[in-house]
mmCIF file of C-alpha atoms in Angstrom:
data_model
loop_
_atom_site.group_PDB
_atom_site.id
_atom_site.type_symbol
_atom_site.label_atom_id
_atom_site.label_comp_id
_atom_site.label_asym_id
_atom_site.label_seq_id
_atom_site.Cartn_x
_atom_site.Cartn_y
_atom_site.Cartn_z
ATOM 1 C CA MET A 1 14.452 5.322 30.184
ATOM 2 C CA ALA A 2 11.642 3.977 28.073
ATOM 3 C CA GLU A 3 11.570 0.233 27.749
ATOM 4 C CA LEU A 4 10.166 -1.790 24.850
ATOM 5 C CA LYS A 5 6.498 -2.175 25.649
ATOM 6 C CA PRO A 6 5.153 -5.710 25.868
ATOM 7 C CA LYS A 7 3.138 -6.502 22.810
ATOM 8 C CA LYS A 8 -0.557 -7.036 23.141
ATOM 9 C CA LYS A 9 -1.918 -10.382 22.162
ATOM 10 C CA ARG A 10 -2.539 -10.646 18.450
ATOM 11 C CA PRO A 11 -6.056 -11.436 17.306
ATOM 12 C CA VAL A 12 -6.629 -14.809 15.758
ATOM 13 C CA LEU A 13 -6.319 -14.336 12.004
ATOM 14 C CA HIS A 14 -8.676 -15.920 9.559
ATOM 15 C CA ALA A 15 -5.715 -16.353 7.202
ATOM 16 C CA VAL A 16 -4.569 -19.251 9.316
ATOM 17 C CA THR A 17 -6.619 -22.411 8.966
ATOM 18 C CA VAL A 18 -6.276 -25.820 10.505
ATOM 19 C CA VAL A 19 -6.467 -28.315 7.669
ATOM 20 C CA ALA A 20 -6.726 -31.675 9.435
ATOM 21 C CA LEU A 21 -5.404 -34.081 12.005
ATOM 22 C CA LEU A 22 -3.774 -37.004 10.236
ATOM 23 C CA ALA A 23 -2.904 -40.396 11.771
ATOM 24 C CA GLY A 24 -2.938 -39.013 15.295
ATOM 25 C CA SER A 25 -0.250 -36.411 14.484
ATOM 26 C CA ALA A 26 -0.748 -32.671 14.144
ATOM 27 C CA TYR A 27 -0.593 -31.630 10.529
ATOM 28 C CA PHE A 28 -1.062 -27.927 9.853
ATOM 29 C CA THR A 29 -1.093 -25.966 6.632
ATOM 30 C CA PHE A 30 -1.022 -22.198 6.799
ATOM 31 C CA GLU A 31 -2.397 -20.569 3.643
ATOM 32 C CA LEU A 32 -2.674 -17.050 2.362
ATOM 33 C CA ARG A 33 -6.235 -15.825 2.150
ATOM 34 C CA LYS A 34 -8.005 -17.368 -0.825
ATOM 35 C CA ASP A 35 -9.013 -14.066 -2.334
ATOM 36 C CA GLU A 36 -5.412 -12.870 -2.276
ATOM 37 C CA GLN A 37 -4.213 -16.138 -3.759
ATOM 38 C CA GLU A 38 -6.617 -15.680 -6.648
ATOM 39 C CA LYS A 39 -5.113 -12.282 -7.378
ATOM 40 C CA ALA A 40 -1.473 -13.367 -7.182
ATOM 41 C CA PRO A 41 0.706 -16.402 -6.446
ATOM 42 C CA ALA A 42 1.667 -17.159 -2.850
ATOM 43 C CA ILE A 43 5.146 -15.683 -2.833
ATOM 44 C CA ALA A 44 5.880 -16.369 0.827
ATOM 45 C CA SER A 45 4.271 -19.709 1.525
ATOM 46 C CA VAL A 46 4.893 -21.877 4.552
ATOM 47 C CA THR A 47 3.666 -25.425 4.949
ATOM 48 C CA ASP A 48 4.063 -26.989 8.369
ATOM 49 C CA SER A 49 3.820 -30.725 8.958
ATOM 50 C CA VAL A 50 5.109 -33.312 11.341
ATOM 51 C CA ASP A 51 8.244 -35.013 10.038
ATOM 52 C CA SER A 52 9.742 -37.961 11.873
ATOM 53 C CA SER A 53 13.218 -36.637 11.066
ATOM 54 C CA GLY A 54 12.441 -33.583 13.148
ATOM 55 C CA LYS A 55 11.354 -35.430 16.260
ATOM 56 C CA SER A 56 13.557 -36.826 18.950
ATOM 57 C CA SER A 57 12.762 -40.158 20.518
ATOM 58 C CA SER A 58 10.606 -39.976 23.625
ATOM 59 C CA SER A 59 12.273 -43.073 24.958
ATOM 60 C CA GLY A 60 15.567 -42.865 26.771
ATOM 61 C CA GLU A 61 17.078 -40.110 28.852
ATOM 62 C CA GLN A 62 17.844 -36.677 27.422
ATOM 63 C CA LYS A 63 21.474 -35.667 27.799
ATOM 64 C CA TRP A 64 23.304 -32.343 27.850
ATOM 65 C CA GLU A 65 26.605 -32.024 26.023
ATOM 66 C CA ARG A 66 29.175 -29.212 26.008
ATOM 67 C CA LEU A 67 30.865 -28.303 22.713
ATOM 68 C CA LYS A 68 33.466 -25.733 21.684
ATOM 69 C CA ASN A 69 34.086 -23.267 18.839
ATOM 70 C CA PRO A 70 31.865 -21.607 19.873
ATOM 71 C CA GLU A 71 31.245 -22.644 23.477
ATOM 72 C CA ARG A 72 27.737 -24.062 23.579
ATOM 73 C CA SER A 73 25.385 -26.570 25.185
ATOM 74 C CA VAL A 74 23.535 -29.165 23.130
ATOM 75 C CA LEU A 75 20.550 -31.157 24.348
ATOM 76 C CA ARG A 76 20.204 -34.615 22.792
ATOM 77 C CA GLY A 77 17.339 -37.057 22.964
ATOM 78 C CA GLY A 78 17.627 -40.698 23.949
ATOM 79 C CA ASP A 79 18.237 -41.542 20.275
ATOM 80 C CA GLY A 80 21.183 -39.144 20.083
ATOM 81 C CA ASN A 81 19.424 -36.603 17.857
ATOM 82 C CA VAL A 82 19.858 -32.923 18.707
ATOM 83 C CA ILE A 83 16.818 -31.383 20.391
ATOM 84 C CA ALA A 84 18.215 -27.889 20.960
ATOM 85 C CA THR A 85 21.409 -25.837 20.792
ATOM 86 C CA PHE A 86 22.348 -22.910 23.063
ATOM 87 C CA THR A 87 25.471 -20.775 22.585
ATOM 88 C CA ASP A 88 27.239 -19.094 25.500
ATOM 89 C CA GLY A 89 26.595 -15.343 25.460
ATOM 90 C CA ALA A 90 23.762 -15.557 22.901
ATOM 91 C CA ARG A 91 20.010 -15.344 23.371
ATOM 92 C CA THR A 92 19.292 -17.069 20.060
ATOM 93 C CA ALA A 93 18.358 -20.734 20.498
ATOM 94 C CA THR A 94 17.725 -23.349 17.816
ATOM 95 C CA LEU A 95 15.088 -25.943 18.699
ATOM 96 C CA THR A 96 14.117 -29.013 16.680
ATOM 97 C CA GLY A 97 10.442 -29.179 15.783
ATOM 98 C CA PRO A 98 7.947 -30.034 13.014
ATOM 99 C CA SER A 99 9.250 -29.756 9.463
ATOM 100 C CA ARG A 100 8.410 -26.604 7.485
ATOM 101 C CA THR A 101 8.909 -25.608 3.877
ATOM 102 C CA PHE A 102 9.694 -22.003 2.909
ATOM 103 C CA THR A 103 9.418 -20.932 -0.722
ATOM 104 C CA GLU A 104 9.385 -17.833 -2.920
ATOM 105 C CA PRO A 105 8.245 -19.135 -6.306
ATOM 106 C CA ALA A 106 8.039 -15.742 -8.040
ATOM 107 C CA THR A 107 11.814 -15.186 -7.879
ATOM 108 C CA THR A 108 13.511 -18.521 -7.223
ATOM 109 C CA LYS A 109 13.129 -22.291 -7.320
ATOM 110 C CA THR A 110 14.855 -22.519 -3.945
ATOM 111 C CA ARG A 111 13.003 -24.483 -1.283
ATOM 112 C CA VAL A 112 14.100 -24.525 2.340
ATOM 113 C CA VAL A 113 12.763 -27.546 4.220
ATOM 114 C CA THR A 114 13.787 -27.356 7.849
ATOM 115 C CA THR A 115 13.055 -28.742 11.304
ATOM 116 C CA ASP A 116 14.883 -25.796 12.910
ATOM 117 C CA TRP A 117 12.848 -23.330 14.946
ATOM 118 C CA VAL A 118 14.840 -20.250 15.976
ATOM 119 C CA ARG A 119 13.724 -18.386 19.078
ATOM 120 C CA LEU A 120 15.010 -15.709 21.417
ATOM 121 C CA MET A 121 15.533 -16.589 25.075
ATOM 122 C CA PRO A 122 14.892 -13.997 27.813
ATOM 123 C CA GLU A 123 18.549 -14.148 28.925
ATOM 124 C CA PRO A 124 21.898 -14.939 27.280
ATOM 125 C CA TRP A 125 22.924 -18.568 27.618
ATOM 126 C CA ARG A 126 25.652 -19.638 30.016
ATOM 127 C CA SER A 127 27.010 -23.035 30.960
ATOM 128 C CA GLY A 128 24.695 -24.667 33.487
ATOM 129 C CA ALA A 129 21.690 -22.472 32.642
ATOM 130 C CA GLU A 130 19.635 -25.605 32.013
ATOM 131 C CA LYS A 131 19.321 -25.866 35.811
ATOM 132 C CA GLU A 132 17.962 -22.333 36.245
ATOM 133 C CA GLN A 133 14.264 -21.625 36.702
ATOM 134 C CA TRP A 134 13.973 -19.017 33.948
ATOM 135 C CA PHE A 135 15.241 -21.520 31.393
ATOM 136 C CA LYS A 136 13.065 -24.396 32.605
ATOM 137 C CA GLU A 137 9.962 -22.211 32.252
ATOM 138 C CA TRP A 138 11.013 -20.918 28.818
ATOM 139 C CA PHE A 139 11.914 -24.346 27.448
ATOM 140 C CA THR A 140 8.702 -25.915 28.732
ATOM 141 C CA LYS A 141 6.739 -23.223 26.891
ATOM 142 C CA TYR A 142 8.569 -23.418 23.568
ATOM 143 C CA GLN A 143 9.727 -27.012 23.112
ATOM 144 C CA GLY A 144 7.452 -28.327 20.378
ATOM 145 C CA SER A 145 5.572 -25.025 20.150
ATOM 146 C CA GLU A 146 4.331 -23.873 16.734
ATOM 147 C CA GLU A 147 4.031 -20.247 17.793
ATOM 148 C CA ASP A 148 5.694 -17.950 15.246
ATOM 149 C CA ASP A 149 9.488 -18.076 15.489
ATOM 150 C CA LEU A 150 12.022 -15.845 13.723
ATOM 151 C CA PHE A 151 11.792 -17.871 10.500
ATOM 152 C CA ALA A 152 7.998 -17.664 10.359
ATOM 153 C CA MET A 153 8.144 -13.943 11.069
ATOM 154 C CA ALA A 154 10.729 -13.366 8.339
ATOM 155 C CA PHE A 155 8.450 -14.789 5.658
ATOM 156 C CA GLN A 156 5.566 -12.575 6.758
ATOM 157 C CA TYR A 157 7.157 -9.606 4.955
ATOM 158 C CA GLY A 158 7.759 -11.090 1.505
ATOM 159 C CA ASP A 159 6.193 -9.957 -1.747
ATOM 160 C CA GLN A 160 2.368 -10.048 -1.503
ATOM 161 C CA ALA A 161 2.376 -11.495 2.025
ATOM 162 C CA PRO A 162 -1.027 -10.772 3.636
ATOM 163 C CA VAL A 163 -1.391 -7.929 6.112
ATOM 164 C CA LYS A 164 -1.618 -8.756 9.819
ATOM 165 C CA LYS A 165 -2.837 -6.169 12.327
ATOM 166 C CA ASP A 166 -2.454 -5.944 16.085
ATOM 167 C CA ALA A 167 -5.224 -5.173 18.560
ATOM 168 C CA GLU A 168 -4.821 -1.450 17.919
ATOM 169 C CA GLY A 169 -5.229 -1.870 14.180
ATOM 170 C CA ILE A 170 -1.560 -1.273 13.339
ATOM 171 C CA PRO A 171 -0.349 -3.515 10.477
ATOM 172 C CA TYR A 172 2.667 -5.281 11.999
ATOM 173 C CA ALA A 173 3.269 -7.722 9.127
ATOM 174 C CA GLY A 174 2.624 -7.939 5.401
ATOM 175 C CA ASP A 175 4.353 -7.134 2.107
ATOM 176 C CA ALA A 176 7.316 -4.829 2.831
ATOM 177 C CA SER A 177 9.181 -2.710 0.310
ATOM 178 C CA PHE A 178 12.870 -1.819 0.650
ATOM 179 C CA GLY A 179 12.387 1.923 0.546
ATOM 180 C CA PRO A 180 11.039 4.836 -1.511
ATOM 181 C CA ILE A 181 12.331 5.457 -5.035
ATOM 182 C CA ASN A 182 15.505 7.545 -5.108
ATOM 183 C CA PRO A 183 14.938 10.608 -7.334
ATOM 184 C CA ASN A 184 18.657 10.593 -8.176
ATOM 185 C CA GLY A 185 18.963 6.839 -8.705
ATOM 186 C CA SER A 186 18.267 4.441 -11.527
ATOM 187 C CA ILE A 187 17.482 0.753 -11.911
ATOM 188 C CA GLY A 188 20.550 -1.168 -10.768
ATOM 189 C CA ASN A 189 22.113 1.971 -9.294
ATOM 190 C CA ASP A 190 20.655 3.124 -5.952
ATOM 191 C CA TYR A 191 17.124 2.942 -7.353
ATOM 192 C CA ARG A 192 15.633 2.904 -3.859
ATOM 193 C CA LEU A 193 16.619 4.859 -0.772
ATOM 194 C CA GLU A 194 17.985 3.125 2.334
ATOM 195 C CA GLN A 195 17.370 4.078 5.986
ATOM 196 C CA SER A 196 13.829 2.720 6.405
ATOM 197 C CA ASP A 197 13.490 1.186 9.881
ATOM 198 C CA PHE A 198 10.718 -0.761 11.599
ATOM 199 C CA TYR A 199 8.913 2.380 12.822
ATOM 200 C CA ASP A 200 8.731 3.609 9.225
ATOM 201 C CA TYR A 201 7.183 0.305 8.206
ATOM 202 C CA LEU A 202 4.679 0.528 11.069
ATOM 203 C CA GLY A 203 3.929 4.192 10.441
ATOM 204 C CA ILE A 204 4.264 5.190 14.098
ATOM 205 C CA PRO A 205 6.753 7.206 16.188
ATOM 206 C CA TYR A 206 8.882 5.062 18.492
ATOM 207 C CA THR A 207 10.577 5.774 21.834
ATOM 208 C CA PHE A 208 13.760 3.781 22.467
ATOM 209 C CA ARG A 209 15.315 2.653 25.741
ATOM 210 C CA ASP A 210 17.640 5.674 25.793
ATOM 211 C CA GLY A 211 14.638 8.010 25.737
ATOM 212 C CA THR A 212 15.066 9.020 22.095
ATOM 213 C CA THR A 213 11.828 9.286 20.126
ATOM 214 C CA ILE A 214 12.104 9.008 16.351
ATOM 215 C CA GLN A 215 9.282 10.000 14.055
ATOM 216 C CA GLN A 216 8.317 7.847 11.115
ATOM 217 C CA GLU A 217 8.601 9.234 7.588
ATOM 218 C CA ALA A 218 5.402 9.039 5.573
ATOM 219 C CA ASN A 219 7.166 8.179 2.295
ATOM 220 C CA ARG A 220 8.825 5.188 3.998
ATOM 221 C CA TYR A 221 5.579 3.623 5.219
ATOM 222 C CA ARG A 222 5.606 -0.199 4.793
ATOM 223 C CA SER A 223 9.363 -0.084 4.022
ATOM 224 C CA MET A 224 12.422 -1.611 5.693
ATOM 225 C CA ASP A 225 16.009 -1.730 4.469
ATOM 226 C CA CYS A 226 18.305 -4.665 5.251
ATOM 227 C CA SER A 227 19.107 -3.684 8.834
ATOM 228 C CA GLY A 228 15.555 -2.419 9.350
ATOM 229 C CA PHE A 229 14.325 -5.904 8.439
ATOM 230 C CA ILE A 230 16.625 -7.530 11.013
ATOM 231 C CA ARG A 231 15.562 -4.999 13.660
ATOM 232 C CA THR A 232 11.914 -5.703 12.854
ATOM 233 C CA LEU A 233 12.399 -9.444 13.395
ATOM 234 C CA PHE A 234 14.728 -9.512 16.395
ATOM 235 C CA GLY A 235 13.676 -6.240 17.993
ATOM 236 C CA TYR A 236 10.092 -5.244 17.354
ATOM 237 C CA ARG A 237 8.775 -8.793 16.969
ATOM 238 C CA ALA A 238 11.064 -10.909 19.211
ATOM 239 C CA ARG A 239 11.781 -8.087 21.723
ATOM 240 C CA PHE A 240 15.565 -7.888 21.623
ATOM 241 C CA PRO A 241 16.640 -4.417 22.893
ATOM 242 C CA LEU A 242 17.246 -1.877 20.126
ATOM 243 C CA MET A 243 19.515 1.157 19.972
ATOM 244 C CA SER A 244 18.129 4.355 18.471
ATOM 245 C CA SER A 245 21.317 4.663 16.379
ATOM 246 C CA ASP A 246 24.733 3.016 16.161
ATOM 247 C CA THR A 247 25.984 4.958 19.189
ATOM 248 C CA SER A 248 23.064 5.754 21.496
ATOM 249 C CA GLY A 249 21.728 3.304 24.086
ATOM 250 C CA ASP A 250 22.283 -0.424 24.417
ATOM 251 C CA GLY A 251 21.101 -3.311 22.282
ATOM 252 C CA LEU A 252 21.132 -3.940 18.534
ATOM 253 C CA PRO A 253 22.544 -0.969 16.558
ATOM 254 C CA ARG A 254 20.761 0.668 13.636
ATOM 255 C CA THR A 255 23.000 -0.275 10.690
ATOM 256 C CA ALA A 256 24.602 -3.429 9.317
ATOM 257 C CA ASN A 257 28.033 -1.990 10.092
ATOM 258 C CA GLY A 258 27.010 -1.086 13.628
ATOM 259 C CA MET A 259 25.602 -4.569 14.246
ATOM 260 C CA ALA A 260 28.662 -6.346 12.873
ATOM 261 C CA ARG A 261 31.123 -4.307 14.940
ATOM 262 C CA SER A 262 29.120 -4.188 18.180
ATOM 263 C CA LYS A 263 29.839 -6.300 21.239
ATOM 264 C CA VAL A 264 26.301 -7.618 21.363
ATOM 265 C CA GLY A 265 25.929 -11.368 20.804
ATOM 266 C CA VAL A 266 28.690 -13.793 19.820
ATOM 267 C CA ASP A 267 30.923 -13.376 16.767
ATOM 268 C CA VAL A 268 30.839 -16.878 15.283
ATOM 269 C CA ILE A 269 32.750 -15.641 12.201
ATOM 270 C CA PRO A 270 34.914 -12.733 13.385
ATOM 271 C CA LEU A 271 35.445 -9.781 11.051
ATOM 272 C CA LYS A 272 38.966 -9.890 9.602
ATOM 273 C CA GLY A 273 38.593 -7.064 7.124
ATOM 274 C CA VAL A 274 36.309 -5.694 4.437
ATOM 275 C CA SER A 275 38.489 -6.483 1.423
ATOM 276 C CA ALA A 276 38.306 -9.734 -0.537
ATOM 277 C CA ALA A 277 41.026 -11.082 1.749
ATOM 278 C CA GLY A 278 38.563 -10.819 4.637
ATOM 279 C CA ARG A 279 36.235 -13.418 3.178
ATOM 280 C CA PRO A 280 35.925 -16.309 5.691
ATOM 281 C CA SER A 281 37.614 -19.509 4.554
ATOM 282 C CA ASN A 282 35.089 -21.724 6.357
ATOM 283 C CA ILE A 283 31.412 -21.055 7.115
ATOM 284 C CA ASP A 284 30.456 -24.459 8.535
ATOM 285 C CA VAL A 285 30.157 -22.896 11.990
ATOM 286 C CA LEU A 286 26.986 -21.069 10.910
ATOM 287 C CA GLN A 287 23.751 -22.000 12.670
ATOM 288 C CA PRO A 288 20.199 -21.131 11.545
ATOM 289 C CA GLY A 289 19.261 -17.692 12.851
ATOM 290 C CA ASP A 290 22.782 -16.235 12.678
ATOM 291 C CA LEU A 291 23.158 -12.666 11.415
ATOM 292 C CA LEU A 292 25.319 -12.272 8.307
ATOM 293 C CA PHE A 293 27.300 -9.213 7.266
ATOM 294 C CA PHE A 294 28.465 -8.338 3.764
ATOM 295 C CA LYS A 295 30.666 -5.813 1.983
ATOM 296 C CA LEU A 296 28.866 -4.987 -1.278
ATOM 297 C CA ASP A 297 29.697 -1.384 -2.187
ATOM 298 C CA ALA A 298 33.209 0.059 -2.486
ATOM 299 C CA ARG A 299 31.753 3.544 -1.968
ATOM 300 C CA THR A 300 31.053 2.774 1.712
ATOM 301 C CA GLY A 301 34.761 2.485 2.511
ATOM 302 C CA GLU A 302 35.461 0.379 5.583
ATOM 303 C CA ARG A 303 31.803 0.038 6.451
ATOM 304 C CA LEU A 304 29.923 -3.239 6.052
ATOM 305 C CA ASP A 305 26.778 -2.435 4.108
ATOM 306 C CA HIS A 306 24.401 -5.390 4.070
ATOM 307 C CA THR A 307 22.950 -7.840 6.578
ATOM 308 C CA GLY A 308 20.644 -10.858 6.515
ATOM 309 C CA MET A 309 19.649 -13.956 8.493
ATOM 310 C CA TYR A 310 20.973 -17.453 7.779
ATOM 311 C CA LEU A 311 18.282 -20.085 7.188
ATOM 312 C CA GLY A 312 20.354 -23.252 6.724
ATOM 313 C CA ASN A 313 20.536 -25.540 3.683
ATOM 314 C CA ASP A 314 17.990 -25.631 0.890
ATOM 315 C CA THR A 315 16.821 -28.874 -0.703
ATOM 316 C CA GLU A 316 19.816 -28.793 -3.078
ATOM 317 C CA GLY A 317 22.307 -28.482 -0.230
ATOM 318 C CA HIS A 318 23.108 -24.778 -0.667
ATOM 319 C CA LYS A 319 23.473 -22.462 2.325
ATOM 320 C CA ILE A 320 20.622 -19.954 2.060
ATOM 321 C CA PHE A 321 19.831 -16.645 3.735
ATOM 322 C CA ILE A 322 17.063 -14.039 3.709
ATOM 323 C CA SER A 323 17.504 -10.266 3.586
ATOM 324 C CA SER A 324 15.747 -7.102 2.433
ATOM 325 C CA ARG A 325 17.177 -5.886 -0.887
ATOM 326 C CA GLU A 326 16.720 -3.021 -3.268
ATOM 327 C CA GLU A 327 16.571 -5.273 -6.344
ATOM 328 C CA ALA A 328 13.712 -7.378 -4.954
ATOM 329 C CA ASN A 329 12.152 -4.335 -3.256
ATOM 330 C CA GLY A 330 11.932 -6.037 0.124
ATOM 331 C CA PRO A 331 12.739 -9.232 2.061
ATOM 332 C CA THR A 332 13.654 -12.156 -0.195
ATOM 333 C CA ILE A 333 15.463 -15.467 -0.618
ATOM 334 C CA GLY A 334 15.255 -14.934 -4.359
ATOM 335 C CA ASP A 335 17.806 -14.489 -7.107
ATOM 336 C CA LYS A 336 17.264 -10.838 -8.039
ATOM 337 C CA GLY A 337 20.484 -8.918 -7.469
ATOM 338 C CA GLY A 338 22.402 -12.120 -6.750
ATOM 339 C CA THR A 339 21.603 -15.661 -5.681
ATOM 340 C CA SER A 340 20.915 -15.986 -1.942
ATOM 341 C CA ARG A 341 23.684 -18.544 -1.415
ATOM 342 C CA LEU A 342 26.681 -18.406 0.887
ATOM 343 C CA ASP A 343 28.503 -21.348 -0.683
ATOM 344 C CA GLY A 344 30.286 -21.141 -4.037
ATOM 345 C CA ASN A 345 31.586 -17.900 -5.526
ATOM 346 C CA GLY A 346 28.405 -15.984 -6.254
ATOM 347 C CA TYR A 347 27.808 -12.326 -5.445
ATOM 348 C CA TYR A 348 26.785 -12.753 -1.806
ATOM 349 C CA ALA A 349 29.046 -15.725 -1.124
ATOM 350 C CA SER A 350 32.090 -13.728 -2.204
ATOM 351 C CA THR A 351 31.100 -10.618 -0.245
ATOM 352 C CA LEU A 352 30.342 -12.281 3.120
ATOM 353 C CA ARG A 353 32.702 -10.954 5.791
ATOM 354 C CA SER A 354 31.393 -11.950 9.249
ATOM 355 C CA ALA A 355 28.545 -13.533 11.215
ATOM 356 C CA LYS A 356 27.069 -13.044 14.655
ATOM 357 C CA ARG A 357 24.808 -15.140 16.898
ATOM 358 C CA LEU A 358 22.613 -12.645 18.674
#
C-alpha cells in the first residue's frame, strides 16, 4: 500500500526575517511580506520571543513524573516547572519553549500568548519510553526547537496569510477558504459547501495508504472544511497517517464524526451523547493540541459535525480553539459564527461533546 511520502525540504522563505539578537537571547519576529502588509492587515500574525516564564531552569536535575486521568508522563526541570508532557497512547506531545503570540485582529481582539509547542512524535507514548532510543533522538532534536509546530502551521492558513510553496512549486500554505459557494445555500444557511480536504487545497491527486487515489476538485482549490483543516495539519504537514474515508485504511478518518468515534489516539473527554445532556461537565483535562468535537446541526442526527484544535487560554483566561468555519470562510479563532471559547455558555462552548489527544 502507498505510504505518505516524506516531504522534501522547504525552501527558505523571504517572508521570514531575523530581527535581532537581544541581550544574548534569541529574539525572533516573523512578519508577513511587507508588500502584502501594505495591501491588508496581518490577520494571522505570530511574534516569537524568549520569555523567562517559558524556560525551565538549567540548574538541578530533570525529573520524570507519572500522572493519571489520563495516564501520562511529565518531565520537570530542576525548578519544578513542566518541560514536556506525554500521554500514554498518544503521539501528540506538548513541549515548553519560547513565548509566542497568536492574533487575528480582523475578526477578534483575542490574543493567545503561549509557551506551549505542540509536536507529533514518531511513535505513541508509553510509560518508560523516555529510556528508548527513538525518543531520545526525537527529544534532542525538538527540545527548544523553533521549527514550525502544529500551532505555527495552523496560523499559516488564516485570512490573507502569505503563500508558501514547496520545492515542486506546490502552494502548501496560505489563505484557505472553507469551500465553494453552495448554489442552493444562503448567508447563514449552508452558504458554502463542505467536503474540501487537503488534496483539494493543494490542487493535486493523492494516494492514501490503502491504495485509494482521490482526485482533487478544481472548484475546491485552496479550500478546506473543518476536518480537512485538521487533516492538513496533523496529516499532510505533521505526517500522521490518514484514512481515505471514515472506513477505509488506518489512521485519522475523513470527517469530524469519524475522528471522534475512531479508536485512534486517546479520548480525554469521552463522548457521552450528542444531545445537550452530552456536554462535558468539566474540560480542565484539555491540553493544547487536543482535537475537539462539536454537535452544531440537528439535521446531522447522531453525527458530530464540527472539529477544531484546542490552543489553551487567551490573555483574558478564556479557553480558545481554532477551526475552519463557513462563516469566516476558513481557519479562524475569530468571533464570526460564534466566539471561539470553550468556557461559558456560548455557541461552541455549549455544543462541545468530546475531545481526543491524537
